[in-house]
CSV table of C-alpha atoms in Angstrom, one decimal:
chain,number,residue,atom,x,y,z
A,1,UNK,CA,0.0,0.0,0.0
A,2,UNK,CA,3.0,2.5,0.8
A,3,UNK,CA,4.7,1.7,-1.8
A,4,UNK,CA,1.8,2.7,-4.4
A,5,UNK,CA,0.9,5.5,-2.3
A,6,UNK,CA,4.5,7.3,-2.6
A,7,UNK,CA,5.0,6.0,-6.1
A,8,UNK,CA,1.0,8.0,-6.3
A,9,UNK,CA,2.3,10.9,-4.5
A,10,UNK,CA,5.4,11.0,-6.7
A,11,UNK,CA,3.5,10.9,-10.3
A,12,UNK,CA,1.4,13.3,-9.3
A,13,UNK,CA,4.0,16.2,-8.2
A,14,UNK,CA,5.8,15.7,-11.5
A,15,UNK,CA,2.4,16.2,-13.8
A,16,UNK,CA,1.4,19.1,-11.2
A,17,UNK,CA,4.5,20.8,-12.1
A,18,UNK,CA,4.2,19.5,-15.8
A,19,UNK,CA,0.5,20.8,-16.3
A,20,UNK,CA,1.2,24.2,-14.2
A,21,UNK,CA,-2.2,25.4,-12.3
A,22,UNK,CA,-5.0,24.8,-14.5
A,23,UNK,CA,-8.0,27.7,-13.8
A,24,UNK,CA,-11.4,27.1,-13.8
A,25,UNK,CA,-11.4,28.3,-17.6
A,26,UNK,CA,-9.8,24.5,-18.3
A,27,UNK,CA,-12.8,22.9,-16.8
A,28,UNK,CA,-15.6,21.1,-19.0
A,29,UNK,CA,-19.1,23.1,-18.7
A,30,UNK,CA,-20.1,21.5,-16.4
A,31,UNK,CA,-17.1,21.5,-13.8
A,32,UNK,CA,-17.5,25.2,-14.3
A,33,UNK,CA,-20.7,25.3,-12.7
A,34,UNK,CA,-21.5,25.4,-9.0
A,35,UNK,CA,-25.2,24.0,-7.5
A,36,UNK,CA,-27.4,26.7,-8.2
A,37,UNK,CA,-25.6,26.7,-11.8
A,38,UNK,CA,-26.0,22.9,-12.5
A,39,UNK,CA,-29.7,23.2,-11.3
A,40,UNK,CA,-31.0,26.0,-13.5
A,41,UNK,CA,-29.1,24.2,-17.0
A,42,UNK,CA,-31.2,20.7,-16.1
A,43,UNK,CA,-34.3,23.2,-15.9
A,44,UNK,CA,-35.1,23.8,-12.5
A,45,UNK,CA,-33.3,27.2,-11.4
A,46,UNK,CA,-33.3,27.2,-7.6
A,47,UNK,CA,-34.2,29.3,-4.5
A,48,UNK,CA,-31.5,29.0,-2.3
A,49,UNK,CA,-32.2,29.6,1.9
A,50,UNK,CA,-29.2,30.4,4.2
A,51,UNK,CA,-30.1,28.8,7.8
A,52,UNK,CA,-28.2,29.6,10.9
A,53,UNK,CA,-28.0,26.4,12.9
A,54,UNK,CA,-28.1,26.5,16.8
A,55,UNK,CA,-24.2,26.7,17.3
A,56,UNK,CA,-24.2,29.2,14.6
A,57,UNK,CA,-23.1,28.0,11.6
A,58,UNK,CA,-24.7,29.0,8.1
A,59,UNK,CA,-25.9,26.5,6.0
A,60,UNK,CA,-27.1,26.4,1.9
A,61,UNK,CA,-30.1,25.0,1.5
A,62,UNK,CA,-31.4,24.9,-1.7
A,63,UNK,CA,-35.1,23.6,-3.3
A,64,UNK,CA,-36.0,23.1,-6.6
A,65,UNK,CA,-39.7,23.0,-6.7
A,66,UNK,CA,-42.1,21.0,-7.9
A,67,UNK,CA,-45.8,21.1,-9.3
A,68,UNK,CA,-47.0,18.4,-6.9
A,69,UNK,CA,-48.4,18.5,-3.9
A,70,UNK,CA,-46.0,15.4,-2.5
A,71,UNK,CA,-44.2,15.5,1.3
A,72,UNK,CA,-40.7,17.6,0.7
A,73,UNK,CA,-38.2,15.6,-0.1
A,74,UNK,CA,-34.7,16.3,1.4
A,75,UNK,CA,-31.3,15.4,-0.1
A,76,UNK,CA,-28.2,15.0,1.9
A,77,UNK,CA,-24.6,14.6,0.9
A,78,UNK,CA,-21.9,12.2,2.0
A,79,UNK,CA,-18.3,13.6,3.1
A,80,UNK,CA,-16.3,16.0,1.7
A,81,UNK,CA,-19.2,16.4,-0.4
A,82,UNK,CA,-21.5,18.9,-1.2
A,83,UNK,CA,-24.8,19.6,-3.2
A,84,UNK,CA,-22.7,19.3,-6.5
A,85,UNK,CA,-22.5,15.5,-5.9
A,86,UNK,CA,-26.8,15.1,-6.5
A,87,UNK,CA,-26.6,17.3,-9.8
A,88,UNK,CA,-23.3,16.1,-11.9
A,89,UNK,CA,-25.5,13.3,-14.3
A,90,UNK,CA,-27.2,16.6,-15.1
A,91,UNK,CA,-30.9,15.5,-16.6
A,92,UNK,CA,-30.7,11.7,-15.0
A,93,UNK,CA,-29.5,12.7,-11.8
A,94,UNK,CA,-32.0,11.7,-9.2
A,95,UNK,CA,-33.3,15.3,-7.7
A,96,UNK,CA,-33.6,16.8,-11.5
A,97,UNK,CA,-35.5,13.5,-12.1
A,98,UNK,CA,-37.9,13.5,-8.9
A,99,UNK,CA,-38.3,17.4,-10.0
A,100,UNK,CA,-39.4,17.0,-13.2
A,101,UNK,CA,-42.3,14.1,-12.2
A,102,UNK,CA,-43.2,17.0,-9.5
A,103,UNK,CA,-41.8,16.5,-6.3
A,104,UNK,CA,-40.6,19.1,-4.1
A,105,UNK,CA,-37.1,18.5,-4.2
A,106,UNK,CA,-34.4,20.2,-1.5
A,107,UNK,CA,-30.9,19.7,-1.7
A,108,UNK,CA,-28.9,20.6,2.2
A,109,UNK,CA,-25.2,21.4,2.7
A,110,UNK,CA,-24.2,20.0,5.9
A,111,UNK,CA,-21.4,22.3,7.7
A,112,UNK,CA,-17.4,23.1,6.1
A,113,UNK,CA,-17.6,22.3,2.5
A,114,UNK,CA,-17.5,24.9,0.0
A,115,UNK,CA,-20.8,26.0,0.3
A,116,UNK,CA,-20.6,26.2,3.9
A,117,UNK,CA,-17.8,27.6,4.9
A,118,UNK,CA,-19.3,30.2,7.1
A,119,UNK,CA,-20.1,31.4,10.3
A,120,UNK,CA,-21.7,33.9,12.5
A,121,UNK,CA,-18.6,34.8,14.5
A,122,UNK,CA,-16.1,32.1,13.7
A,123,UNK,CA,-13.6,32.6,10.6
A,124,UNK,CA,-12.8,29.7,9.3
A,125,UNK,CA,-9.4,30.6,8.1
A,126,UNK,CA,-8.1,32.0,11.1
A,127,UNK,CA,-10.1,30.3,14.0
A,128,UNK,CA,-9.6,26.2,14.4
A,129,UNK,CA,-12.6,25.9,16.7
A,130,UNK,CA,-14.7,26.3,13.0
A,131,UNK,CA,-13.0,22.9,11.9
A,132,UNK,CA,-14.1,21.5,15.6
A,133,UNK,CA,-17.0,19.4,14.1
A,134,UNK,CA,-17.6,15.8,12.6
A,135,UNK,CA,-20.9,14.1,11.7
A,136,UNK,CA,-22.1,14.3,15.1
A,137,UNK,CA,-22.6,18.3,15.0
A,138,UNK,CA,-24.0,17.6,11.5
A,139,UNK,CA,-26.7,15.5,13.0
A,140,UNK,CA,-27.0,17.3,16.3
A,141,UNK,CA,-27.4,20.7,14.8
A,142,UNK,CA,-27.7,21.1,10.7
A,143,UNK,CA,-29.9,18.4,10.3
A,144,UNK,CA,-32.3,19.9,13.2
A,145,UNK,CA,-32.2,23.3,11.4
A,146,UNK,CA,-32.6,22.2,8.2
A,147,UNK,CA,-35.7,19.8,8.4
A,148,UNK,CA,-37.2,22.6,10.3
A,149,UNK,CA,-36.7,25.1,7.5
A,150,UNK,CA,-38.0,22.6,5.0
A,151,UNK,CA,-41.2,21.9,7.4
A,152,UNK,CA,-41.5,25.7,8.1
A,153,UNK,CA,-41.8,26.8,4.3
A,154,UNK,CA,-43.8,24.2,3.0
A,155,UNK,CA,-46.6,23.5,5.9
A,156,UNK,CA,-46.0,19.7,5.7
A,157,UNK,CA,-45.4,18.0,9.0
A,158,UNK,CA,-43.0,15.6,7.9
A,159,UNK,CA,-40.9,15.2,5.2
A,160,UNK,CA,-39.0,12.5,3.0
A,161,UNK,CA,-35.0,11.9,3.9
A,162,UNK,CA,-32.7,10.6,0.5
A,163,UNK,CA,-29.0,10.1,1.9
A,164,UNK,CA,-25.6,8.9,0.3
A,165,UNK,CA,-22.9,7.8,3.2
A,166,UNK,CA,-22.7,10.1,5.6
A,167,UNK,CA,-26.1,11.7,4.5
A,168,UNK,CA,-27.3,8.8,6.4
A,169,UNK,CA,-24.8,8.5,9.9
A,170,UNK,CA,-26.3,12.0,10.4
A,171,UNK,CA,-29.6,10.6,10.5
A,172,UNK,CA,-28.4,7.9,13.3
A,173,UNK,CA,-27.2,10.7,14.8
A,174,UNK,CA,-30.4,12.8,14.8
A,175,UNK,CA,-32.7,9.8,15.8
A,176,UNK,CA,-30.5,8.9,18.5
A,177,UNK,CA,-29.8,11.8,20.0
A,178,UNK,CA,-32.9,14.2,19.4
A,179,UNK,CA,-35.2,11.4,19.6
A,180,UNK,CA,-38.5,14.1,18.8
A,181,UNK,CA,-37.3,14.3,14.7
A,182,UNK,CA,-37.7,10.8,14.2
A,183,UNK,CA,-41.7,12.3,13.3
A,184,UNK,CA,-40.5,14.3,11.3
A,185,UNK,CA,-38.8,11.9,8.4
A,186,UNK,CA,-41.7,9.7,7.4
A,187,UNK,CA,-39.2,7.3,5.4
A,188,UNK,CA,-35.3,7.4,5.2
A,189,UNK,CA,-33.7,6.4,1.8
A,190,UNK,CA,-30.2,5.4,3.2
A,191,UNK,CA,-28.1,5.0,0.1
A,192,UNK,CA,-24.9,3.2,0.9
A,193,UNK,CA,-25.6,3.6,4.7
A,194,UNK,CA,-22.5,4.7,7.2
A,195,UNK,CA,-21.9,3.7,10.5
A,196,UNK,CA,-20.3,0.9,11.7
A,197,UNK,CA,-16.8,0.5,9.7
A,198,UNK,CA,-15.7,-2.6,11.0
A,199,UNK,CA,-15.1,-4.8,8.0
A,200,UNK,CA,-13.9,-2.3,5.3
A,201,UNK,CA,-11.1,-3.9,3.3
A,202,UNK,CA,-7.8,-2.2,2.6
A,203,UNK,CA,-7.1,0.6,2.3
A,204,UNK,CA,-9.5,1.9,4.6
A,205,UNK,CA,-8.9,-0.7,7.1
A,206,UNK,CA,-5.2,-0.5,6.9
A,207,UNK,CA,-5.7,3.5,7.2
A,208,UNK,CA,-8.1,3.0,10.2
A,209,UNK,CA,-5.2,0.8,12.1
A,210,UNK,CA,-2.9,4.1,12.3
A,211,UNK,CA,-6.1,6.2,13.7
A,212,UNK,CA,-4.0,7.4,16.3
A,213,UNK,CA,-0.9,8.2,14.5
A,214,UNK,CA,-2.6,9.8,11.8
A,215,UNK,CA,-4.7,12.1,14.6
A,216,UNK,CA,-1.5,13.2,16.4
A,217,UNK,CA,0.1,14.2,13.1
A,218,UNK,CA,-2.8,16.4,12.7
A,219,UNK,CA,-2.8,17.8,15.2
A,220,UNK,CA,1.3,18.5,15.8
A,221,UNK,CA,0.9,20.2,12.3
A,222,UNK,CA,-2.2,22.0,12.9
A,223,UNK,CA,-4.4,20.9,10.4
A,224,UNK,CA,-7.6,21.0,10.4
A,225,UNK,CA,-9.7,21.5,6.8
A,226,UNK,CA,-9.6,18.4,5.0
A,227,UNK,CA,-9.4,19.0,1.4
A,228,UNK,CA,-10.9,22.5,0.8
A,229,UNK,CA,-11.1,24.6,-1.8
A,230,UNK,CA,-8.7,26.8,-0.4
A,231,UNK,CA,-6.8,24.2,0.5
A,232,UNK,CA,-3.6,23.6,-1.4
A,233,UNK,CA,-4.2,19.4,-1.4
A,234,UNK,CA,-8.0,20.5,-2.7
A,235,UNK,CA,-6.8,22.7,-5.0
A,236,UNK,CA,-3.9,20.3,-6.8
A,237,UNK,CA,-6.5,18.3,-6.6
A,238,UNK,CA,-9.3,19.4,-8.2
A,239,UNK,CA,-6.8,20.8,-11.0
A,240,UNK,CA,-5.0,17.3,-11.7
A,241,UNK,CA,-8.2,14.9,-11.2
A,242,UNK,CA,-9.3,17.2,-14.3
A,243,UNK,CA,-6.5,16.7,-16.9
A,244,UNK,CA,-7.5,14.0,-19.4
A,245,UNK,CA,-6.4,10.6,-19.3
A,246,UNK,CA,-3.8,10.8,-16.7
A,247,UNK,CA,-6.6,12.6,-13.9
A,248,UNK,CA,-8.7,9.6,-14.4
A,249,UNK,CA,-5.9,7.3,-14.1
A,250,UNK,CA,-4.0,8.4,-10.9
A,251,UNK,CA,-7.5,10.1,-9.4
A,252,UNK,CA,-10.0,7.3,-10.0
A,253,UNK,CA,-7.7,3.8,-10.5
A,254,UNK,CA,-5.3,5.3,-8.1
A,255,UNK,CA,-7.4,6.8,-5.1
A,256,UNK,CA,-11.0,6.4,-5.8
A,257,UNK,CA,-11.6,2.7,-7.2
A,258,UNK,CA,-9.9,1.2,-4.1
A,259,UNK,CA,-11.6,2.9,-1.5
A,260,UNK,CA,-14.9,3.1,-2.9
A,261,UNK,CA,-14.9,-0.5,-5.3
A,262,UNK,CA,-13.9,-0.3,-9.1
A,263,UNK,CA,-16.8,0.1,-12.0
A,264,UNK,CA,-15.4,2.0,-14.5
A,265,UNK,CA,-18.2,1.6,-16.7
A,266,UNK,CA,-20.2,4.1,-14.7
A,267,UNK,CA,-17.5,6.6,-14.2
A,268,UNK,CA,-16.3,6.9,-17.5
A,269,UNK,CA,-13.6,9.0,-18.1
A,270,UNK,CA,-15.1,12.1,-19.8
A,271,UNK,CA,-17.8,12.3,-17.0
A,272,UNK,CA,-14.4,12.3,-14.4
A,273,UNK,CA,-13.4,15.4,-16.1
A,274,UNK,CA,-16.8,17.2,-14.5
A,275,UNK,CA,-16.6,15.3,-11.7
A,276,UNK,CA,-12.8,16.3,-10.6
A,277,UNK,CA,-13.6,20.0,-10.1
A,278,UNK,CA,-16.0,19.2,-7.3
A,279,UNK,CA,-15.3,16.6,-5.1
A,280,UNK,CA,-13.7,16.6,-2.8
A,281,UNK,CA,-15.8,19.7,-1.6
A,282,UNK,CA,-13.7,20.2,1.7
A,283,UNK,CA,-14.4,19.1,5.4
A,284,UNK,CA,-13.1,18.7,8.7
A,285,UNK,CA,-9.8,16.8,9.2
A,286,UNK,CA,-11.7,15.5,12.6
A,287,UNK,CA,-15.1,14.3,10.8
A,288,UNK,CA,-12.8,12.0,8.4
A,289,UNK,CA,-11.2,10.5,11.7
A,290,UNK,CA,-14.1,10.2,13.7
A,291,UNK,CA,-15.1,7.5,11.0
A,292,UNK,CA,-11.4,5.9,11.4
A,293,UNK,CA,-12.0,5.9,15.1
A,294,UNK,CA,-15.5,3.6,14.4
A,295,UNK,CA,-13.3,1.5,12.6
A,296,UNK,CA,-10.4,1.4,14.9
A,297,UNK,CA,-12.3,1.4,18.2
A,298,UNK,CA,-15.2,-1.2,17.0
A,299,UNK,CA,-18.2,0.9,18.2
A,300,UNK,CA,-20.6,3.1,16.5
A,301,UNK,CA,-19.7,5.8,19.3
A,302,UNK,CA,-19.3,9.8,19.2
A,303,UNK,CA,-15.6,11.4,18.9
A,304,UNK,CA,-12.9,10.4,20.9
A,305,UNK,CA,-10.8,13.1,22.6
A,306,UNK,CA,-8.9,11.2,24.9
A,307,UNK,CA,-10.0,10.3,28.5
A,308,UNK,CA,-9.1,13.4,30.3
A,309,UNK,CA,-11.1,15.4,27.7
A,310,UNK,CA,-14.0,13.1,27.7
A,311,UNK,CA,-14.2,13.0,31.3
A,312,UNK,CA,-14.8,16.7,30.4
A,313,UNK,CA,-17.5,16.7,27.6
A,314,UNK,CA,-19.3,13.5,28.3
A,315,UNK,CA,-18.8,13.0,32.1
A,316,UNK,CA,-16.9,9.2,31.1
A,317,UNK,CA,-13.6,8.4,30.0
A,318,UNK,CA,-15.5,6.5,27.1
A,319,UNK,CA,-17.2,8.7,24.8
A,320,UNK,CA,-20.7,7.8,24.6
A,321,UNK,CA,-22.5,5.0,21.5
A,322,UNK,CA,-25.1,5.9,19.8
A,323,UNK,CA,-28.4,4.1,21.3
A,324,UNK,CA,-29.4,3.5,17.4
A,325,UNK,CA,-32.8,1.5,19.1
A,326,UNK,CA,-34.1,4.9,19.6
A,327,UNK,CA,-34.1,5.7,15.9
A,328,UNK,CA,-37.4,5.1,15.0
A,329,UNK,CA,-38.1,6.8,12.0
A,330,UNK,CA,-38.7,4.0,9.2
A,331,UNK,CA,-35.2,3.8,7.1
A,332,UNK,CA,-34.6,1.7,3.5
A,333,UNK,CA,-31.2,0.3,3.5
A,334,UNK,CA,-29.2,0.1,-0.1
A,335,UNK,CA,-26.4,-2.1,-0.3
A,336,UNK,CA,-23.8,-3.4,-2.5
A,337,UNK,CA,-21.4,-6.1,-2.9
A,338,UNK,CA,-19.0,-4.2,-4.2
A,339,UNK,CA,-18.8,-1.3,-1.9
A,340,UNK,CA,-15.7,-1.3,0.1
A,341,UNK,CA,-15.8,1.8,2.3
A,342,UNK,CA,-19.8,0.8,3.4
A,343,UNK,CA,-19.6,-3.7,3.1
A,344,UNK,CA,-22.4,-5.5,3.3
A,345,UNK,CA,-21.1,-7.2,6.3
A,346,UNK,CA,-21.2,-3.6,8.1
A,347,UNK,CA,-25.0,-2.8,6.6
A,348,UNK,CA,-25.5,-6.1,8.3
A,349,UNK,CA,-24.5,-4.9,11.6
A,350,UNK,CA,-26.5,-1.5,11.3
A,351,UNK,CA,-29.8,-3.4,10.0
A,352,UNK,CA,-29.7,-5.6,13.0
A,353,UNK,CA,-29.7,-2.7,15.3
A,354,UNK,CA,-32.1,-0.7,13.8
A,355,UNK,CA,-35.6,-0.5,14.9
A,356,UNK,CA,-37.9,0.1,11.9
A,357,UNK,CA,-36.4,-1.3,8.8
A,358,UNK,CA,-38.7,-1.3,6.3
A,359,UNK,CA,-36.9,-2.6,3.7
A,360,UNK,CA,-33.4,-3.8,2.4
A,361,UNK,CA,-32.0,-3.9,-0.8
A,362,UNK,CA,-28.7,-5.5,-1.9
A,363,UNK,CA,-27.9,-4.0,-5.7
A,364,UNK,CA,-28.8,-6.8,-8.1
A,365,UNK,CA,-25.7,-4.9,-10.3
A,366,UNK,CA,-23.3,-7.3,-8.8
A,367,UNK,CA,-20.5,-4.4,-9.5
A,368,UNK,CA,-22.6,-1.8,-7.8
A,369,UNK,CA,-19.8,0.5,-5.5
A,370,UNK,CA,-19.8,3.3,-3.1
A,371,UNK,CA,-20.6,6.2,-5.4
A,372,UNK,CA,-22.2,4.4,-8.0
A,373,UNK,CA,-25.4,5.6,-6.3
A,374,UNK,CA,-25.2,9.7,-7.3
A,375,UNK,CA,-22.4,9.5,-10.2
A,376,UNK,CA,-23.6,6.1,-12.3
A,377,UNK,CA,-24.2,6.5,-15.8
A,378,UNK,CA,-26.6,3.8,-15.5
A,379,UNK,CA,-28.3,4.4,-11.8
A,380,UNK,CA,-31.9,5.4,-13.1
A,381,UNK,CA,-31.6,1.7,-14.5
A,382,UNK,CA,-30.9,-0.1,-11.7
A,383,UNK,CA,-31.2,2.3,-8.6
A,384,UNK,CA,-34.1,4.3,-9.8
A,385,UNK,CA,-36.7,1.8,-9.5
A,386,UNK,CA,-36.1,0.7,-6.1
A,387,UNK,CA,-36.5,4.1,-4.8
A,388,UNK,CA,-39.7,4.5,-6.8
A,389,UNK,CA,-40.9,1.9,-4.5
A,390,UNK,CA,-40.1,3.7,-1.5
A,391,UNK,CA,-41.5,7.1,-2.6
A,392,UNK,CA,-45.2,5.1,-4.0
A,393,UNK,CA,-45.3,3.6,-0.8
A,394,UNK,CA,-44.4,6.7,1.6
A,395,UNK,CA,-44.7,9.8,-0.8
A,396,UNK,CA,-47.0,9.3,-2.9
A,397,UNK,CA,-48.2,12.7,-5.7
């Protein structure tokens, strides 16, 4: 695994300094194009809402409405993601497609990605307590803020939840914690669900077994946005994941397919070129290890400061697991075989402890990975339908 990743690491300075810094002028159309820019081409120009969350952070909501009358639907993103993610298959992503049968369609940015990167008092540039988050604070406090702005402008007392990866650990979060919002999500669409990463394969696992190495580096060198735009690591990023040819062959054979599962077929490379110039969408350094702590520690649990500091914040040395028997709210799990950062044998795990699960898919596209669910060619073939089951059953027009 070292050995590829220097030899990674190595390629990639040389055609950094080869291809210069690209600007956004190099992009493809649709790379150029941020949410609200992505929404209005497919045909459904948005109205974005700015919500302050308790702790104070500002959050971009946006909603592409429909003509039906159907429960809101809500659309959240997985890490160091962002709205982008749900609109890059342009007139067969999903929310363009749920849009243009009529459903009212709202797309959330959950704290620190490019979108928002903002708060009341805080500057995240200069201040590190901005980057002190993970998905817990998501859960706790955007999620909260956001489903109430959603209920709030459209009168419905409920509404239905559509989440990739983390869009769905905040919901665990949520249920467990604030117990009183599992009303308020009359059915969960949990696509590749997140939260117990216990039998990931390499080289998540293998990353997972340095948790605490890789958290004390972070912290001796005072990092703490993971991947931002502003970042330099975002920004060589976004600029070589773009360049024809060798983006898609260091980017997606050499990060992406082993973390996430390899089918090439539904990333193809000219749809990588879009794709490149936004994700990663930035995040906290702490919310990525707070997933390598679930898989280091073995338990579904929030962050892990260190006993003196827990004994602080929780009143334990042990930080505290999510009860998930007190999330209520019904949830549909997707699986698939050939996700390798959420495995079958963890959705497993999950399903057992969860309450009301109202049904469970496993992919019948054998091939079927981790991000095959927003960025597949193919997904209204063989993802579409499923969910169309869901929404007849619990969101009917």
């Amino acid at each position: 695994m070292w050995t590829s990743l220097s030899l990674w690491l190595t390629v990639t300075i040389i055609t950094t300094k080869q291809i210069g810094y690209m600007s956004t002028e190099d992009f493809p159309e649709d790379g150029e194009l941020d949410s609200i820019g992505l929404a209005t081409k497919y045909g459904h120009p948005p109205i974005q809402y700015n919500v302050i969350t308790e702790d104070e952070y500002i959050l971009a909501v946006y909603r592409l409405p429909g003509k039906g009358n159907g429960t809101p639907i809500l659309f959240t993103h997985g890490l160091m993601d962002s709205t982008d993610t749900f609109l890059m298959r342009g007139n067969t992503s999903l929310p363009i497609t749920l849009a243009n049968k009529g459903y009212d369609v709202w797309l959330a940015n959950t704290r620190g990605n490019r979108y928002t990167r903002s708060h009341r008092h805080l500057d995240p540039d200069t201040d590190p307590a901005f980057w002190n988050f993970t998905f817990h604070e998501m859960g706790y406090y955007d999620l909260p803020a956001i489903i109430d702005l959603v209920l709030n402008e459209t009168g419905a007392k409920n509404l239905t939840a559509i989440g990739h990866s983390q869009g769905n650990t905040v919901y665990y979060v949520l249920g467990s914690e604030r117990p009183e919002y599992n009303s308020k999500v009359n059915v969960l669409i949990a696509l590749a669900p997140m939260a117990y990463v216990h039998n990931t394969p390499p080289p998540v696992s293998t990353i997972a077994k340095l948790t605490p190495i890789i958290t004390k580096l972070a912290k001796d060198l005072n990092i703490y946005e993971l991947l931002g735009d502003t970042t330099v690591l975002g920004q060589i990023s976004h600029k070589l994941c773009s360049v024809p040819v060798i983006g898609y062959t260091l980017c997606g054979y050499g990060l992406l397919y082993p973390s996430v599962g390899s089918d090439p077929t539904e990333l193809e490379p000219e749809f990588f070129q879009n794709l490149a110039p936004h994700y990663p969408g930035g995040s906290s350094v702490v919310s990525l290890l707070h997933y390598l702590q679930v898989g280091y520690r073995k338990t579904f649990a929030q962050y892990d400061h260190g006993s003196e500091t827990n004994q602080k914040i929780y009143n334990s040395s042990e930080p505290p697991v999510y009860q998930l028997d007190r999330v209520t709210m019904p949830i549909a799990l997707f699986a698939a075989a050939n996700d390798r950062f959420s495995s079958v044998a963890d959705v497993e795990i999950l399903r057992k402890q969860l309450p009301n699960v109202v049904y469970y898919l496993l992919n019948p596209r054998l091939i079927c990975n981790h991000v095959d669910y927003v960025w597949g060619r193919t997904a209204s073939n063989y993802l579409y339908p499923h969910i169309n089951i869901m929404l007849n059953r619990y969101n009917p027009l």
